[in-house]
Structure formats: C-alpha cells, structure tokens
Coordinates of C-alpha atoms and ligand atoms in Angstrom, one line a residue:
M1251 CA 67.6 62.7 -53.8
Q1252 CA 68.9 63.1 -57.0
E1253 CA 68.3 60.0 -59.0
R1254 CA 71.3 58.3 -60.9
L1255 CA 70.9 57.3 -64.4
L1256 CA 73.5 55.3 -66.5
I1257 CA 73.7 56.0 -70.2
V1258 CA 75.1 53.5 -72.4
D1259 CA 75.8 54.1 -76.1
D1260 CA 78.8 53.9 -78.2
E1261 CA 78.1 57.1 -80.2
Q1262 CA 79.5 60.1 -78.4
G1263 CA 77.1 62.4 -80.0
M1264 CA 74.0 60.7 -78.6
R1265 CA 75.7 60.4 -75.2
N1266 CA 76.3 64.1 -75.1
L1267 CA 72.7 64.8 -76.2
L1268 CA 71.1 62.5 -73.7
S1269 CA 73.4 63.7 -71.0
I1270 CA 72.6 67.4 -71.5
M1271 CA 69.0 66.7 -71.9
L1272 CA 68.8 64.7 -68.7
R1273 CA 71.1 66.7 -66.5
K1274 CA 68.9 69.8 -67.2
Q1275 CA 66.0 67.5 -65.9
G1276 CA 67.9 67.4 -62.7
Y1277 CA 69.0 63.8 -62.8
L1278 CA 72.8 62.5 -62.0
V1279 CA 74.1 61.2 -65.2
H1280 CA 76.6 58.4 -65.7
L1281 CA 77.9 57.6 -69.0
A1282 CA 79.3 54.4 -70.6
G1283 CA 80.8 54.4 -74.1
S1284 CA 80.3 50.4 -74.5
G1285 CA 78.6 47.3 -73.0
E1286 CA 81.6 46.4 -71.3
E1287 CA 82.2 49.7 -69.6
A1288 CA 78.5 49.6 -68.6
L1289 CA 78.8 46.1 -66.9
K1290 CA 81.8 47.4 -65.2
K1291 CA 80.0 50.4 -63.6
L1292 CA 77.0 48.1 -62.9
S1293 CA 78.9 46.0 -60.6
N1294 CA 80.6 48.9 -58.9
D1295 CA 77.7 51.4 -58.4
V1296 CA 74.0 51.8 -57.9
Y1297 CA 71.7 53.2 -60.4
D1298 CA 68.0 54.0 -60.5
L1299 CA 67.6 53.7 -64.3
I1300 CA 69.7 52.4 -67.3
I1301 CA 69.2 53.6 -70.6
S1302 CA 71.2 51.7 -73.3
D1303 CA 71.6 51.7 -77.0
I1304 CA 70.8 48.1 -78.4
S1305 CA 73.4 47.9 -81.1
M1306 CA 76.9 48.3 -79.9
P1307 CA 80.0 46.5 -80.9
G1308 CA 81.1 43.9 -78.4
I1309 CA 78.4 43.6 -75.5
D1310 CA 75.2 45.1 -76.9
G1311 CA 72.3 46.5 -75.5
I1312 CA 70.6 43.0 -74.9
G1313 CA 73.8 41.8 -73.1
V1314 CA 73.4 44.9 -70.8
L1315 CA 70.0 44.3 -70.2
R1316 CA 70.6 40.6 -69.3
R1317 CA 73.3 41.9 -66.9
V1318 CA 71.1 44.2 -65.2
Q1319 CA 68.3 41.6 -64.8
E1320 CA 70.9 39.3 -63.1
L1321 CA 72.3 41.8 -60.8
V1322 CA 69.5 44.4 -60.2
P1323 CA 66.3 43.2 -61.6
E1324 CA 64.5 45.9 -59.9
V1325 CA 66.2 48.7 -61.9
P1326 CA 64.4 49.6 -64.9
T1327 CA 66.0 49.6 -68.4
I1328 CA 65.0 51.7 -71.4
I1329 CA 66.4 50.4 -74.8
I1330 CA 67.0 52.8 -77.6
T1331 CA 66.8 51.1 -81.2
A1332 CA 68.1 53.1 -84.2
Y1333 CA 65.5 51.6 -86.5
A1334 CA 62.1 50.4 -85.9
S1335 CA 63.5 47.2 -85.4
T1336 CA 60.5 45.9 -83.6
E1337 CA 62.1 42.3 -83.4
S1338 CA 64.8 43.2 -81.1
A1339 CA 62.7 45.5 -79.3
I1340 CA 60.2 42.9 -78.4
E1341 CA 63.1 40.7 -77.5
A1342 CA 64.2 43.3 -75.0
L1343 CA 60.8 43.6 -73.5
K1344 CA 60.5 40.0 -73.1
L1345 CA 63.9 40.0 -71.3
G1346 CA 62.4 42.5 -68.8
A1347 CA 63.1 46.0 -70.3
Y1348 CA 60.9 48.6 -69.0
D1349 CA 60.3 50.1 -72.5
Y1350 CA 62.2 50.9 -75.8
I1351 CA 62.2 54.1 -77.9
V1352 CA 63.2 54.5 -81.5
K1353 CA 65.7 56.7 -82.8
P1354 CA 65.3 59.5 -84.0
F1355 CA 63.0 60.2 -80.8
D1356 CA 60.8 62.9 -79.6
V1357 CA 62.7 64.4 -76.8
E1358 CA 59.4 65.2 -74.8
E1359 CA 58.2 61.5 -75.0
F1360 CA 61.6 60.2 -74.0
K1361 CA 61.4 62.5 -71.0
I1362 CA 58.0 61.2 -70.0
I1363 CA 59.2 57.4 -70.4
I1364 CA 62.0 58.2 -68.1
S1365 CA 60.0 59.8 -65.4
N1366 CA 57.4 57.2 -65.4
A1367 CA 60.0 54.5 -65.1
L1368 CA 61.5 56.4 -62.1
E1369 CA 58.2 56.9 -60.6
R1370 CA 57.1 53.1 -61.0
K1371 CA 60.4 52.3 -59.4
R1372 CA 59.9 54.7 -56.5
L1373 CA 56.4 53.2 -56.0
E1374 CA 57.6 49.8 -56.0
R1375 CA 60.2 50.6 -53.5
E1376 CA 57.6 52.4 -51.4
N1377 CA 55.4 49.3 -51.5
Q1378 CA 58.2 47.1 -50.5
Y1379 CA 58.7 49.3 -47.7
L1380 CA 55.1 49.2 -46.6
R1381 CA 55.0 45.4 -46.9
K1382 CA 58.2 45.2 -44.9
E1383 CA 56.7 47.6 -42.1
L1384 CA 53.5 45.5 -42.0
H1385 CA 55.5 42.4 -41.8
D1386 CA 57.7 44.0 -39.1
Q1387 CA 54.8 45.1 -37.3
Y1388 CA 53.5 41.5 -37.3
S1389 CA 56.6 39.7 -37.4
F1390 CA 55.9 37.0 -35.0
E1391 CA 58.4 34.4 -36.0
G1392 CA 56.7 31.1 -36.5
F1393 CA 53.4 32.2 -35.1
V1394 CA 50.4 31.0 -37.0
G1395 CA 47.0 32.5 -36.4
K1396 CA 44.4 35.1 -37.8
S1397 CA 41.7 34.6 -35.2
Q1398 CA 40.2 37.5 -33.5
K1399 CA 42.0 36.2 -30.3
M1400 CA 45.3 35.8 -31.7
K1401 CA 45.2 39.1 -33.4
E1402 CA 44.4 40.7 -30.1
I1403 CA 47.4 38.9 -28.7
F1404 CA 49.6 40.2 -31.3
S1405 CA 48.3 43.9 -30.9
L1406 CA 48.9 43.7 -27.0
V1407 CA 52.4 42.1 -27.6
E1408 CA 53.2 45.0 -29.9
R1409 CA 52.0 47.6 -27.4
V1410 CA 54.0 45.9 -24.5
S1411 CA 57.2 45.0 -26.2
G1412 CA 58.4 48.4 -26.1
T1413 CA 58.0 48.8 -22.1
N1414 CA 60.0 47.1 -19.6
S1415 CA 57.1 45.8 -17.5
T1416 CA 57.0 42.3 -16.0
I1417 CA 54.7 40.2 -18.1
F1418 CA 52.6 37.2 -17.0
V1419 CA 51.8 34.7 -19.6
S1420 CA 49.1 32.2 -18.7
G1421 CA 47.4 29.5 -20.6
E1422 CA 47.1 25.9 -20.5
S1423 CA 50.0 23.5 -21.5
G1424 CA 51.2 23.8 -25.3
T1425 CA 49.3 27.1 -26.0
G1426 CA 52.4 28.9 -27.0
K1427 CA 53.3 30.7 -24.0
E1428 CA 57.1 30.3 -24.5
L1429 CA 56.7 31.3 -28.2
I1430 CA 55.0 34.5 -27.1
A1431 CA 57.6 35.3 -24.6
R1432 CA 60.1 35.2 -27.5
A1433 CA 58.0 37.2 -29.8
I1434 CA 58.0 40.1 -27.1
H1435 CA 61.6 39.7 -26.6
Y1436 CA 62.3 39.9 -30.4
N1437 CA 59.9 42.7 -31.0
S1438 CA 61.5 44.8 -28.2
Q1439 CA 64.6 47.0 -28.2
R1440 CA 66.2 44.2 -26.2
K1441 CA 66.3 41.8 -29.2
E1442 CA 70.2 42.0 -29.8
K1443 CA 70.7 40.9 -26.0
P1444 CA 70.0 37.4 -24.9
F1445 CA 66.6 35.7 -24.4
V1446 CA 67.3 33.3 -21.5
S1447 CA 64.6 30.8 -20.5
I1448 CA 64.7 28.6 -17.4
N1449 CA 61.9 26.1 -16.3
C1450 CA 61.5 26.8 -12.5
G1451 CA 59.7 23.5 -11.9
A1452 CA 62.5 21.4 -13.1
L1453 CA 65.1 22.2 -10.3
P1454 CA 65.2 21.7 -6.7
D1455 CA 65.8 25.0 -4.8
P1456 CA 69.4 25.1 -4.1
L1457 CA 70.2 24.3 -7.9
L1458 CA 67.6 26.7 -9.1
E1459 CA 69.1 29.5 -6.9
S1460 CA 72.6 29.0 -8.2
E1461 CA 71.3 28.8 -11.7
L1462 CA 69.3 32.2 -11.4
F1463 CA 71.7 34.1 -9.3
G1464 CA 75.1 32.5 -9.8
H1465 CA 77.4 31.4 -7.1
M1466 CA 80.9 32.1 -5.8
K1467 CA 83.7 29.5 -5.9
G1468 CA 83.3 27.2 -3.0
S1469 CA 80.0 28.4 -2.0
F1470 CA 78.9 24.8 -1.8
T1471 CA 80.2 21.5 -2.6
G1472 CA 80.8 21.2 -6.2
A1473 CA 81.1 25.1 -6.6
V1474 CA 84.8 24.7 -7.9
T1475 CA 84.5 28.0 -10.1
A1476 CA 82.4 31.1 -9.6
K1477 CA 79.6 31.1 -12.0
K1478 CA 77.2 33.9 -13.4
G1479 CA 73.5 33.4 -12.9
L1480 CA 71.0 33.7 -15.6
F1481 CA 69.9 36.9 -14.3
E1482 CA 73.5 38.2 -15.3
V1483 CA 73.5 36.2 -18.5
A1484 CA 70.4 37.9 -19.6
D1485 CA 71.6 41.3 -18.8
G1486 CA 70.0 43.9 -21.0
G1487 CA 67.9 41.3 -22.3
T1488 CA 64.9 39.0 -21.3
L1489 CA 64.7 36.4 -18.6
F1490 CA 61.8 33.9 -19.1
L1491 CA 61.0 32.2 -15.9
D1492 CA 58.6 29.3 -16.9
E1493 CA 56.5 27.4 -14.4
I1494 CA 56.5 30.1 -11.9
G1495 CA 53.8 28.3 -9.9
E1496 CA 56.0 25.5 -8.9
T1497 CA 58.5 27.6 -6.9
S1498 CA 58.9 27.2 -3.2
P1499 CA 57.9 30.0 -0.7
A1500 CA 61.6 30.7 -0.1
M1501 CA 62.4 31.0 -3.8
Q1502 CA 59.4 33.3 -4.0
I1503 CA 60.9 35.5 -1.5
K1504 CA 64.1 35.8 -3.3
L1505 CA 62.3 36.4 -6.7
L1506 CA 60.2 39.2 -5.1
R1507 CA 63.3 40.8 -3.8
V1508 CA 64.9 41.0 -7.2
L1509 CA 62.0 42.2 -9.1
Q1510 CA 61.6 45.0 -6.4
E1511 CA 65.3 45.9 -6.1
R1512 CA 66.7 44.9 -9.6
K1513 CA 69.6 43.7 -8.0
I1514 CA 71.2 40.3 -7.4
R1515 CA 73.7 38.8 -5.1
R1516 CA 75.5 35.5 -6.0
V1517 CA 75.1 32.4 -3.8
G1518 CA 78.0 32.8 -1.3
G1519 CA 78.7 36.3 -2.5
T1520 CA 78.7 39.5 -0.5
E1521 CA 78.6 42.1 -3.6
E1522 CA 75.2 42.9 -5.1
F1523 CA 74.9 43.4 -9.0
E1524 CA 72.6 45.9 -10.5
I1525 CA 70.7 44.0 -13.4
D1526 CA 68.8 45.3 -16.2
V1527 CA 66.6 42.4 -17.2
R1528 CA 62.9 42.2 -18.5
V1529 CA 61.1 39.4 -16.8
I1530 CA 58.4 37.5 -18.4
V1531 CA 57.0 34.6 -16.3
A1532 CA 54.7 31.8 -17.3
T1533 CA 52.4 29.2 -15.7
N1534 CA 49.7 26.7 -16.7
Q1535 CA 48.4 26.6 -13.3
D1536 CA 45.9 29.1 -12.0
L1537 CA 48.1 31.4 -9.9
E1538 CA 45.1 33.4 -8.4
A1539 CA 43.8 30.0 -6.9
L1540 CA 47.2 29.2 -5.7
V1541 CA 47.5 32.7 -4.0
E1542 CA 43.9 32.0 -2.4
Q1543 CA 45.4 28.5 -1.2
R1544 CA 48.5 30.4 0.2
K1545 CA 50.7 28.5 -2.1
F1546 CA 51.8 31.5 -4.0
R1547 CA 52.9 34.7 -2.3
E1548 CA 50.3 37.3 -3.0
D1549 CA 52.8 40.2 -3.2
L1550 CA 54.8 38.2 -5.7
F1551 CA 51.6 37.7 -7.6
Y1552 CA 51.0 41.4 -7.9
R1553 CA 54.6 42.2 -8.6
I1554 CA 54.4 39.9 -11.8
N1555 CA 51.0 40.4 -12.7
V1556 CA 51.5 43.9 -14.2
I1557 CA 50.5 42.9 -17.8
Q1558 CA 48.8 39.5 -18.3
I1559 CA 48.6 37.8 -21.4
E1560 CA 46.2 34.7 -21.4
M1561 CA 47.0 32.3 -24.2
P1562 CA 43.7 30.8 -25.5
P1563 CA 43.3 27.2 -25.7
L1564 CA 43.2 25.7 -29.2
R1565 CA 39.6 24.7 -29.0
D1566 CA 38.8 28.6 -28.5
K1567 CA 40.2 29.2 -31.8
T1568 CA 39.4 26.5 -34.0
E1569 CA 39.4 28.9 -36.9
D1570 CA 43.3 28.7 -36.6
I1571 CA 43.6 24.9 -37.1
P1572 CA 43.8 24.9 -40.9
D1573 CA 46.4 27.4 -41.0
L1574 CA 48.4 25.7 -38.3
V1575 CA 47.9 22.2 -39.8
R1576 CA 49.1 23.8 -43.1
H1577 CA 52.2 25.3 -41.3
F1578 CA 53.1 22.1 -39.7
L1579 CA 52.7 20.1 -42.7
D1580 CA 55.1 22.4 -44.5
K1581 CA 57.6 22.2 -41.5
Y1582 CA 57.7 18.7 -41.1
N1583 CA 57.7 17.8 -44.9
Q1584 CA 60.7 19.8 -45.0
Q1585 CA 62.2 18.3 -41.9
V1586 CA 62.1 14.7 -43.1
G1587 CA 62.2 15.6 -47.0
K1588 CA 58.7 14.4 -47.8
K1589 CA 56.2 15.9 -50.1
V1590 CA 52.9 15.1 -48.4
E1591 CA 50.5 17.5 -50.1
G1592 CA 47.4 17.6 -47.8
F1593 CA 44.7 15.6 -46.0
T1594 CA 41.9 13.7 -46.7
Q1595 CA 38.5 15.3 -45.9
E1596 CA 37.9 12.8 -43.1
V1597 CA 41.2 13.8 -41.6
V1598 CA 40.6 17.5 -41.8
D1599 CA 37.0 17.0 -40.2
C1600 CA 38.6 14.8 -37.4
L1601 CA 41.3 17.5 -36.7
L1602 CA 38.6 20.2 -36.7
R1603 CA 36.4 18.4 -34.2
Y1604 CA 38.9 17.1 -31.8
H1605 CA 39.1 19.1 -28.8
W1606 CA 42.9 19.2 -28.4
P1607 CA 43.5 19.2 -24.6
G1608 CA 47.3 19.4 -25.4
N1609 CA 46.6 22.4 -27.6
V1610 CA 48.8 23.4 -30.3
R1611 CA 51.7 21.3 -29.1
E1612 CA 49.6 18.4 -29.3
L1613 CA 48.5 19.3 -33.1
E1614 CA 52.0 19.9 -34.0
N1615 CA 53.0 16.4 -32.6
T1616 CA 49.9 14.9 -34.4
I1617 CA 51.3 16.3 -37.7
E1618 CA 54.7 15.4 -37.1
R1619 CA 53.6 11.8 -36.6
A1620 CA 51.4 11.7 -39.5
V1621 CA 53.8 13.0 -41.9
A1622 CA 56.4 10.6 -40.8
L1623 CA 53.9 7.4 -41.0
E1624 CA 52.2 8.6 -44.2
T1625 CA 53.2 6.8 -47.5
S1626 CA 50.4 8.4 -49.7
S1627 CA 50.2 11.8 -51.2
N1628 CA 47.6 12.8 -48.5
I1629 CA 47.5 12.2 -45.0
Q1630 CA 44.9 9.4 -44.2
M1631 CA 43.1 8.5 -41.0
E1632 CA 45.5 5.7 -40.5
S1633 CA 48.2 8.1 -39.7
I1634 CA 46.5 9.8 -37.1
S1635 CA 46.7 8.6 -33.6
E1636 CA 43.8 6.4 -32.3
N1637 CA 42.8 8.6 -29.5
I1638 CA 42.2 11.6 -31.9
R1639 CA 40.6 9.5 -34.4
K1640 CA 38.1 8.3 -31.9
N1641 CA 37.4 11.5 -30.3
G1642 CA 37.2 13.5 -33.4
K1643 CA 35.2 11.1 -35.7
G1644 CA 31.8 11.2 -37.0
K1645 CA 29.0 13.7 -36.6
T1646 CA 29.3 14.8 -32.9
E1647 CA 25.7 13.8 -32.1
F1648 CA 24.5 15.8 -29.2
P1649 CA 24.1 13.2 -26.4
A1650 CA 20.5 12.9 -25.0
S1651 CA 22.2 12.5 -21.4
L1652 CA 25.6 12.9 -20.1
P1653 CA 27.6 9.8 -20.9
S1654 CA 29.8 8.3 -18.1
S1655 CA 32.9 9.1 -20.1
G1656 CA 31.9 12.8 -19.9
V1657 CA 31.7 15.2 -22.7
N1658 CA 33.5 18.2 -24.0
L1659 CA 30.4 20.5 -23.6
E1660 CA 31.9 23.5 -25.4
V1661 CA 32.6 21.3 -28.4
H1662 CA 29.2 20.1 -28.4
L1663 CA 27.6 23.3 -28.1
E1664 CA 29.7 24.7 -30.8
G1665 CA 29.0 21.9 -33.1
L1666 CA 25.3 22.2 -32.6
R1667 CA 25.4 26.0 -33.2
A1668 CA 27.2 25.5 -36.5
R1669 CA 24.9 22.7 -37.6
F1670 CA 21.8 24.8 -36.9
M1671 CA 23.3 27.9 -38.7
L1672 CA 23.9 25.8 -41.7
E1673 CA 20.2 24.3 -41.6
A1674 CA 18.9 27.9 -40.9
L1675 CA 20.8 29.3 -43.8
D1676 CA 19.5 26.4 -46.0
R1677 CA 16.0 27.2 -45.0
V1678 CA 15.9 30.7 -45.8
N1679 CA 17.8 30.5 -49.0
G1680 CA 21.1 32.0 -47.7
V1681 CA 19.7 35.1 -46.3
Q1682 CA 21.9 35.7 -43.2
S1683 CA 19.6 38.0 -41.4
R1684 CA 16.6 35.5 -41.5
A1685 CA 18.8 32.7 -40.5
A1686 CA 19.9 34.9 -37.4
E1687 CA 16.2 35.4 -36.7
L1688 CA 15.2 31.8 -37.0
L1689 CA 18.0 31.1 -34.2
G1690 CA 17.3 34.1 -31.8
M1691 CA 20.7 35.4 -32.7
S1692 CA 21.5 38.7 -33.4
F1693 CA 22.9 39.5 -36.9
R1694 CA 26.3 40.4 -35.5
S1695 CA 26.9 37.4 -33.7
F1696 CA 25.5 35.3 -36.7
R1697 CA 28.0 36.9 -38.5
Y1698 CA 30.8 36.4 -36.0
F1699 CA 30.1 32.6 -35.7
A1700 CA 29.5 32.2 -39.6
K1701 CA 33.2 33.5 -39.8
K1702 CA 34.5 31.3 -37.1
Y1703 CA 32.9 28.2 -38.6
N1704 CA 34.0 29.1 -41.8
I1705 CA 30.4 28.7 -42.9
F1706 CA 31.0 30.8 -46.2
G1707 CA 34.5 29.6 -46.8
D1708 CA 36.3 27.0 -48.5
P1709 CA 34.0 23.8 -47.9
A1710 CA 37.2 21.7 -47.6
I1711 CA 38.1 23.5 -44.5
R1712 CA 34.8 24.3 -43.1
A1713 CA 34.1 23.4 -39.6
D1714 CA 31.3 21.3 -40.5
L1715 CA 30.7 20.2 -37.0
Ligands
ATP2872 N1 50.2 30.3 -32.8 C1 51.3 29.2 -33.0 N2 51.7 29.1 -34.3 C2 52.8 28.2 -34.4 N3 53.3 27.4 -33.5 C3 52.7 27.3 -32.3 C4 51.6 28.3 -31.9 N4 51.4 28.2 -30.6 C5 52.0 27.2 -30.3 N5 52.9 26.8 -31.3 C6 54.0 25.5 -31.2 O1 53.5 24.6 -30.1 C7 54.5 24.2 -29.4 C8 54.2 24.4 -28.0 O2 54.3 25.9 -27.8 P1 55.1 26.5 -26.3 O3 56.2 25.5 -26.1 O4 55.2 28.0 -26.4 O5 53.9 26.3 -25.3 P2 53.6 26.5 -23.9 O6 52.5 27.1 -23.6 O7 54.9 27.0 -23.3 O8 53.6 24.9 -23.4 P3 53.9 24.2 -22.0 O9 53.0 24.9 -21.0 O10 53.6 23.0 -22.1 O11 55.3 24.8 -21.5 C9 55.7 24.8 -29.9 O12 56.5 23.9 -30.7 C10 55.3 26.1 -30.6 O13 56.2 26.3 -31.6
MG2873 MG1 56.4 26.2 -22.1

C-alpha cells in the first residue's frame, strides 16, 4: 500500500520540490499551503507522515504539530526549519516531533529520515497488532491466573472454543466454572449470539422444562401466553446448564434427547424446532460417582462428557493468589470509591496459608469485605473474617498427631515442603541442585516447587508457609 504524506509549507516552490522528490519515491503526496489548510485536511483524511515547515503566517508548524499530537499522536511529524534555529526545533521535538531538518537540506538525508519515520510507524503498528493478537488469544475477560494449571485450561479453551462440542466443566464451588463457560462462548464464533445460563438445580421439574423448552399458550395453568424456551433464546449461541447433577431422571431423558437430536418441542406443542446451540454443562458434584449410584444416567453422562474441563481448587494454585487478590482489590476499590493500597504482610501470609474451601469466590468475598471495612491505607488483619484469620494464621506447625478438628493435609505437606526447601537452600548457599539433593528431589521438581512457592520471587508475596 502506498504511504500517504502530507506536506505543509507556505512556499509554493518548496511544496513543488518536496512533492516531486517524494512522488518519485513512490509516496502518495498531499499538499497544504498553510497551517489552517493542514488542520482541515488532518481532520478529514488519514496520513502516515506529516512534513511541515515551522515558520508560516497564521498557524505555524508548531501549531500543526500540536494538532497532530492531539488527533493522531501515532503519526510521525517532521519539521522543516529555515535556519539552524535549534530553539524552535528543540521545542518541536519536545512536543513530539519525530525529527527536524534544516533548510537547505540534503535530499538524500531527507529521504532517509522520511523512510525511517515510516518504518518506525510500521513497526509500531505491527507490534500493536501482535500485542492485540496476543491479547485476543488470551482474552479471557476478567480471568486472572498465570499458574501452569490455568495456562493449560486457557489453552484447552482456545482449542475447543472453535468447535461445537458439548463441554463438561467440573470443579468445586467457586472455582470459576461459569466464568470459563463464558470465556468459551466469547472466544467462539458464537460470541455475537446469546450466552444463556440456567441453574438446573433451582427449579422444580415442570418449571425447568418450560424454561428450557418453552410452552404453548394454555399448556398448563398460568401459561397465558406461549413462551420461547431458553434453547430457542440461545439459538446460534451457547446454553450453559449449571448444576446438571441436580436434574431428575425424567429431565435427564429429555436433555439426552435434545442433545442427540438437536430438536426441541415446546411443552404442550406438537411442532419440533431445530436448534443450533452449543451446550456447556457444569456441576460441582462427582458425576461419575452419581452414575455409579445410578442417580445420573450413564448415556447422558457420555453424551455431555465429550470434552471435560476441570477447574482446579484454589488451594492447588496458590501461586495465583497474589494476582487474584490484587485484581479484586482494584475491583472493589473502584466499586466503592476507595483507595486501599495493599495488605499488611500478616494479611498476605494469612491469605496464602488459608485453604479456601470456597475457592475464588470465597477469596473475592473476603477482599470485598476487607475493602469495605478497612479504614487505613492497607488491609489489616482486623478486616479479615475471623474464620480465615484463625485458619490462616501463624506458622502452620506440622501437628505430631491428627488433631480432633482434622487438618488440611495438602496444605501442611505443601507448607513443610516450602519450609524445607528454604532451609536446604540456606544450608547450601543457594545452590539449587544441591538443595534438591539434600531433599531427595529431582532438580526439575525442585525448580517447579520453587516457582510455585515463589521462593526466589518478591519476598512480600512469597508463600512463606
Ligand atoms: N480465575 C479467576 N479470575 C478472576 N475471577 C475469578 C476467577 N475464578 C473465579 N472468579 C470469580 O469467582 C466467582 C465465582 O466464579 P464462578 O461463579 O464462575 O464459579 P462456579 O465454579 O460457577 O461456582 P459455583 O459452583 O458456586 O456456581 C465469580 O465472581 C468469578 O468472577
Ligand atoms: Mg456457578
């Protein structure tokens, strides 16, 4: 594509000279005889580069430059000065000019300046594009997490978003099952169509049936008009069936039929509608166990379990806690118009140690509450709920025998490993391979856990368990 240049100069001779020289170089050249004309052109057209004389009656080169910086700061501007007036040239550079050239100029030098300016702009644009690509690739709106587990999930989501396969999202309560279902939808070609979500556990059968499939007028008491079901509402888009494990056997048969035939019939209706809906189901129950107990149909289980995404519990990705905490702090600061800056070390340690049975949702609620309660600039222990304070406090000493209240063994084992790793490193003056040897660990797993516990990272967020 030909690059578009705008030349601004009040001297006709100079305009002609530049215009001939640059057209020969293959550029598309536009001319303006005054600053005023240049501003008009700038608001009506798009240029890749501006070349402007500095001294002109009326709006001068600096005026043009200011306007370019306001309107299209990414477009490079080259200023021409009539004499070595370094002062105005430097002012131009300060205002964001790409470069300046002094008249009379060397044509070859001028050409090089121009092509460099355009080249830089092109690179910047490419970088921007690349950044955008990268961003799009990992555009999981509102998703925080750099842990290996989340990376694997993001990459799986990317791979499955383009397909129409049914997806089964499993995971404990509050792990982000609905969030991932949305991410799949918004990363798919269906994103312009609706994402519809329904909690199958919240409604008794007849209501759920009419919600999902719709009903005809008069099909039951209260059905005063015909109503579209959510399968129809979600047409072309995605239907998220949450708490699928809660559905009754009768409902399971109906769901199986839709998933097999991709057709629905409204309650009380005779006509069948073809539907084009991507189905994502979720549950925090162990569906396989329900199948074994014959509480969930095996055929439906196989029908929905085409691609399974298992959301890890928060205690298995503690390295994401600092980022999540920061994310929620920003979110709730904004929501309630506060400026809480951070957390005391004690709070950070506590949040890292606590075992989060309610997962990310519990963490989010904790931060929301803390932000609301906090009166100082950093979140103090007092703003954290008592339960979390108690369970996340102090060094988690490994108990000699099982306490009557039970333990979170996983957390204790992790804590022990982190502590021993730190001690081992101390003893061998930080040589990782020797520390690994001392602990009978492979170098690889030493490195893995060192990263997980942030052993070499910012001590402020280190999982000093
Ligand atoms: N990785 C994450 N980054 C940011 N926010 C998250 C993340 N995971 C979960 N959340 C937030 O945590 C809350 C719970 O997530 P979500 O509702 O998706 O969980 P769920 O698994 O569907 O829970 P439940 O089983 O209780 O319905 C939401 O507010 C969600 O935005
Ligand atoms: Mg949910």
